[in-house]
């Protein structure tokens, strides 16, 4: 199981760098995806980056089929033992967000969009070209600790241990690909399926 240290900082330069660099399913397509997470005692800050010239984004509404587009995903359980269930934040480059909550794939529901609109997470997307000429797009958003308490009844703070995995995927107008941060056993799960909380890595809040 991979582990990650979530520094108590909002300074991107001070956050630990993580990589979604395992591709348990699919063919030859690989998309480099990096992430950095931090917190300030009140919220979790999520920063994701993919190197990609022309990201695909057909879905434009909340809870649309973003997983078919160029998509970066953060699945997170606020409890170390997974007992509180998990959230799946799936976002394309529009940016459009899909956000569901539940304990397993077959027992999930969309998070209330009136109580928790996309604006509550301060979602932002930037596209550009780096000094080496590589096209990229990056996402940043903020998940209030109050969100986890409201939805899952869990209070987070320094010292808390959460479980999570991060993913990179897409199929619309591109070669299908399925990248993960923490490994998923393909012998037990031969077909692509990100809804595998048993394979979430461990993250500790400073």
Short mmCIF file of C-alpha atoms in Angstrom, two decimals:
data_model
loop_
_atom_site.label_atom_id
_atom_site.label_comp_id
_atom_site.label_asym_id
_atom_site.label_seq_id
_atom_site.Cartn_x
_atom_site.Cartn_y
_atom_site.Cartn_z
CA UNK A 1 0.00 0.00 0.00
CA UNK A 2 1.32 3.41 -0.93
CA UNK A 3 1.28 6.21 1.64
CA UNK A 4 1.25 10.00 1.32
CA UNK A 5 1.95 12.84 3.76
CA UNK A 6 -0.57 15.70 3.58
CA UNK A 7 1.38 18.72 4.79
CA UNK A 8 -0.35 21.45 6.77
CA UNK A 9 0.16 24.13 4.16
CA UNK A 10 -1.55 25.88 1.27
CA UNK A 11 1.81 26.55 -0.39
CA UNK A 12 1.93 24.33 -3.46
CA UNK A 13 5.73 24.24 -3.42
CA UNK A 14 5.71 22.78 0.10
CA UNK A 15 3.31 19.92 -0.70
CA UNK A 16 4.57 16.40 -1.38
CA UNK A 17 4.57 15.39 -5.04
CA UNK A 18 2.63 12.23 -5.95
CA UNK A 19 2.33 10.43 -9.27
CA UNK A 20 -0.44 8.43 -10.91
CA UNK A 21 1.97 6.15 -12.71
CA UNK A 22 0.52 2.64 -12.63
CA UNK A 23 -1.60 1.35 -15.51
CA UNK A 24 -3.07 -2.02 -14.50
CA UNK A 25 -5.48 -2.21 -17.45
CA UNK A 26 -5.58 -1.16 -21.07
CA UNK A 27 -3.14 -0.75 -23.89
CA UNK A 28 -0.15 1.47 -24.55
CA UNK A 29 -1.58 4.92 -23.86
CA UNK A 30 0.00 6.59 -20.82
CA UNK A 31 -0.79 10.11 -19.63
CA UNK A 32 1.54 11.63 -17.06
CA UNK A 33 -0.48 12.78 -14.04
CA UNK A 34 0.89 14.43 -10.91
CA UNK A 35 -0.80 15.51 -7.70
CA UNK A 36 -0.18 17.55 -4.57
CA UNK A 37 -2.39 17.68 -1.48
CA UNK A 38 -2.32 19.98 1.53
CA UNK A 39 -4.60 21.21 4.31
CA UNK A 40 -4.99 24.27 6.52
CA UNK A 41 -6.95 22.75 9.41
CA UNK A 42 -10.25 23.66 7.78
CA UNK A 43 -10.09 22.12 4.32
CA UNK A 44 -8.22 19.69 2.10
CA UNK A 45 -6.56 21.26 -0.96
CA UNK A 46 -6.36 19.08 -4.07
CA UNK A 47 -4.06 19.94 -6.99
CA UNK A 48 -3.94 17.68 -10.06
CA UNK A 49 -1.99 18.01 -13.31
CA UNK A 50 -1.99 16.04 -16.58
CA UNK A 51 0.38 16.56 -19.48
CA UNK A 52 -1.89 16.43 -22.49
CA UNK A 53 -2.07 18.52 -25.64
CA UNK A 54 -5.80 18.36 -26.32
CA UNK A 55 -7.84 17.10 -23.35
CA UNK A 56 -11.27 15.78 -24.29
CA UNK A 57 -14.26 17.39 -22.53
CA UNK A 58 -17.73 16.56 -23.82
CA UNK A 59 -19.50 16.56 -20.45
CA UNK A 60 -20.31 20.07 -19.24
CA UNK A 61 -22.83 19.56 -16.43
CA UNK A 62 -22.54 18.40 -12.82
CA UNK A 63 -22.58 14.59 -12.60
CA UNK A 64 -22.23 14.12 -16.34
CA UNK A 65 -20.25 11.25 -17.88
CA UNK A 66 -16.87 12.88 -17.27
CA UNK A 67 -15.12 9.52 -16.90
CA UNK A 68 -15.32 9.05 -20.68
CA UNK A 69 -13.50 12.35 -21.25
CA UNK A 70 -9.94 13.18 -20.26
CA UNK A 71 -10.55 12.85 -16.54
CA UNK A 72 -8.64 13.18 -13.27
CA UNK A 73 -10.25 11.56 -10.25
CA UNK A 74 -9.83 11.60 -6.47
CA UNK A 75 -11.63 8.88 -4.50
CA UNK A 76 -11.41 9.50 -0.75
CA UNK A 77 -12.70 7.97 2.47
CA UNK A 78 -12.44 10.22 5.56
CA UNK A 79 -12.03 7.12 7.77
CA UNK A 80 -8.88 5.01 8.06
CA UNK A 81 -10.94 1.80 8.21
CA UNK A 82 -13.21 2.81 5.29
CA UNK A 83 -16.27 2.53 7.57
CA UNK A 84 -17.48 6.02 6.59
CA UNK A 85 -17.76 5.13 2.91
CA UNK A 86 -16.04 7.17 0.22
CA UNK A 87 -16.52 10.09 -2.17
CA UNK A 88 -15.58 10.06 -5.84
CA UNK A 89 -14.55 13.43 -7.22
CA UNK A 90 -14.28 12.96 -11.01
CA UNK A 91 -13.49 16.05 -13.09
CA UNK A 92 -12.74 16.80 -16.73
CA UNK A 93 -11.08 19.88 -18.24
CA UNK A 94 -14.31 21.83 -18.86
CA UNK A 95 -14.25 21.64 -15.79
CA UNK A 96 -17.32 19.56 -14.95
CA UNK A 97 -17.52 17.57 -11.72
CA UNK A 98 -19.13 14.26 -10.87
CA UNK A 99 -19.47 13.78 -7.11
CA UNK A 100 -21.12 10.76 -5.50
CA UNK A 101 -20.97 9.24 -2.02
CA UNK A 102 -21.59 5.75 -0.65
CA UNK A 103 -19.98 2.65 0.77
CA UNK A 104 -19.53 0.63 -2.42
CA UNK A 105 -20.12 0.82 -6.17
CA UNK A 106 -23.69 -0.49 -5.92
CA UNK A 107 -24.70 1.76 -3.03
CA UNK A 108 -23.95 5.33 -4.08
CA UNK A 109 -25.86 8.56 -4.63
CA UNK A 110 -25.05 12.03 -5.95
CA UNK A 111 -24.12 14.60 -3.32
CA UNK A 112 -26.86 17.24 -2.96
CA UNK A 113 -26.01 19.93 -5.53
CA UNK A 114 -28.05 22.61 -3.75
CA UNK A 115 -26.37 22.10 -0.39
CA UNK A 116 -22.95 21.44 -1.93
CA UNK A 117 -22.78 23.18 -5.33
CA UNK A 118 -19.59 23.00 -7.34
CA UNK A 119 -18.80 26.56 -6.27
CA UNK A 120 -18.47 25.35 -2.65
CA UNK A 121 -15.28 23.53 -3.69
CA UNK A 122 -13.73 26.51 -5.52
CA UNK A 123 -13.00 24.35 -8.56
CA UNK A 124 -10.62 25.88 -11.09
CA UNK A 125 -8.98 24.61 -14.27
CA UNK A 126 -5.95 26.00 -16.09
CA UNK A 127 -4.62 24.98 -19.49
CA UNK A 128 -1.27 25.92 -20.96
CA UNK A 129 2.17 24.94 -22.20
CA UNK A 130 5.18 24.43 -19.94
CA UNK A 131 8.73 25.71 -20.69
CA UNK A 132 9.54 22.41 -22.43
CA UNK A 133 6.64 22.90 -24.84
CA UNK A 134 4.41 20.25 -23.26
CA UNK A 135 0.70 20.97 -23.18
CA UNK A 136 -0.98 20.52 -19.83
CA UNK A 137 -4.18 21.05 -17.89
CA UNK A 138 -4.48 21.25 -14.15
CA UNK A 139 -7.26 21.27 -11.58
CA UNK A 140 -7.39 22.78 -8.14
CA UNK A 141 -10.17 22.56 -5.60
CA UNK A 142 -10.81 22.78 -1.89
CA UNK A 143 -12.83 20.21 0.10
CA UNK A 144 -14.00 21.75 3.39
CA UNK A 145 -13.65 19.51 6.42
CA UNK A 146 -17.23 20.58 7.15
CA UNK A 147 -18.23 18.67 4.00
CA UNK A 148 -16.87 15.40 5.36
CA UNK A 149 -18.55 16.00 8.72
CA UNK A 150 -21.88 16.90 7.11
CA UNK A 151 -21.94 14.00 4.66
CA UNK A 152 -20.07 11.24 6.53
CA UNK A 153 -20.14 12.34 10.17
CA UNK A 154 -16.33 12.42 10.40
CA UNK A 155 -14.30 15.28 11.85
CA UNK A 156 -10.87 15.69 10.29
CA UNK A 157 -7.84 17.52 11.62
CA UNK A 158 -4.11 17.19 12.19
CA UNK A 159 -3.22 13.56 12.84
CA UNK A 160 -6.23 12.15 10.98
CA UNK A 161 -5.66 9.19 8.67
CA UNK A 162 -7.72 8.96 5.51
CA UNK A 163 -7.76 6.46 2.64
CA UNK A 164 -7.69 7.45 -1.02
CA UNK A 165 -6.74 6.63 -4.56
CA UNK A 166 -6.22 8.88 -7.56
CA UNK A 167 -6.95 8.01 -11.15
CA UNK A 168 -6.46 9.16 -14.69
CA UNK A 169 -8.80 7.81 -17.37
CA UNK A 170 -10.58 8.50 -20.63
CA UNK A 171 -12.10 6.87 -23.70
CA UNK A 172 -14.02 9.46 -25.78
CA UNK A 173 -12.06 10.36 -28.95
CA UNK A 174 -8.90 8.79 -27.55
CA UNK A 175 -7.27 5.47 -26.75
CA UNK A 176 -8.86 4.14 -23.55
CA UNK A 177 -6.52 4.32 -20.56
CA UNK A 178 -6.76 3.70 -16.81
CA UNK A 179 -4.03 5.07 -14.55
CA UNK A 180 -3.95 4.62 -10.76
CA UNK A 181 -1.84 5.84 -7.84
CA UNK A 182 -2.24 2.81 -5.57
CA UNK A 183 -2.09 -0.58 -7.25
CA UNK A 184 -5.26 -2.63 -7.89
CA UNK A 185 -4.97 -6.40 -8.17
CA UNK A 186 -5.91 -7.23 -11.75
CA UNK A 187 -6.00 -10.96 -11.04
CA UNK A 188 -8.95 -10.30 -8.73
CA UNK A 189 -10.32 -7.50 -10.92
CA UNK A 190 -9.47 -8.17 -14.57
CA UNK A 191 -11.74 -5.43 -15.93
CA UNK A 192 -11.22 -1.68 -15.25
CA UNK A 193 -12.97 -0.66 -12.03
CA UNK A 194 -11.87 2.27 -9.88
CA UNK A 195 -14.51 1.60 -7.23
CA UNK A 196 -12.17 -0.54 -5.16
CA UNK A 197 -11.82 1.05 -1.70
CA UNK A 198 -9.90 -1.98 -0.42
CA UNK A 199 -7.05 -0.77 -2.63
CA UNK A 200 -7.03 2.84 -1.44
CA UNK A 201 -3.68 4.07 -0.17
CA UNK A 202 -3.11 5.71 3.21
CA UNK A 203 -2.81 9.46 3.70
CA UNK A 204 -1.90 11.16 6.98
CA UNK A 205 -2.72 14.78 7.75
CA UNK A 206 0.13 16.67 9.37
#
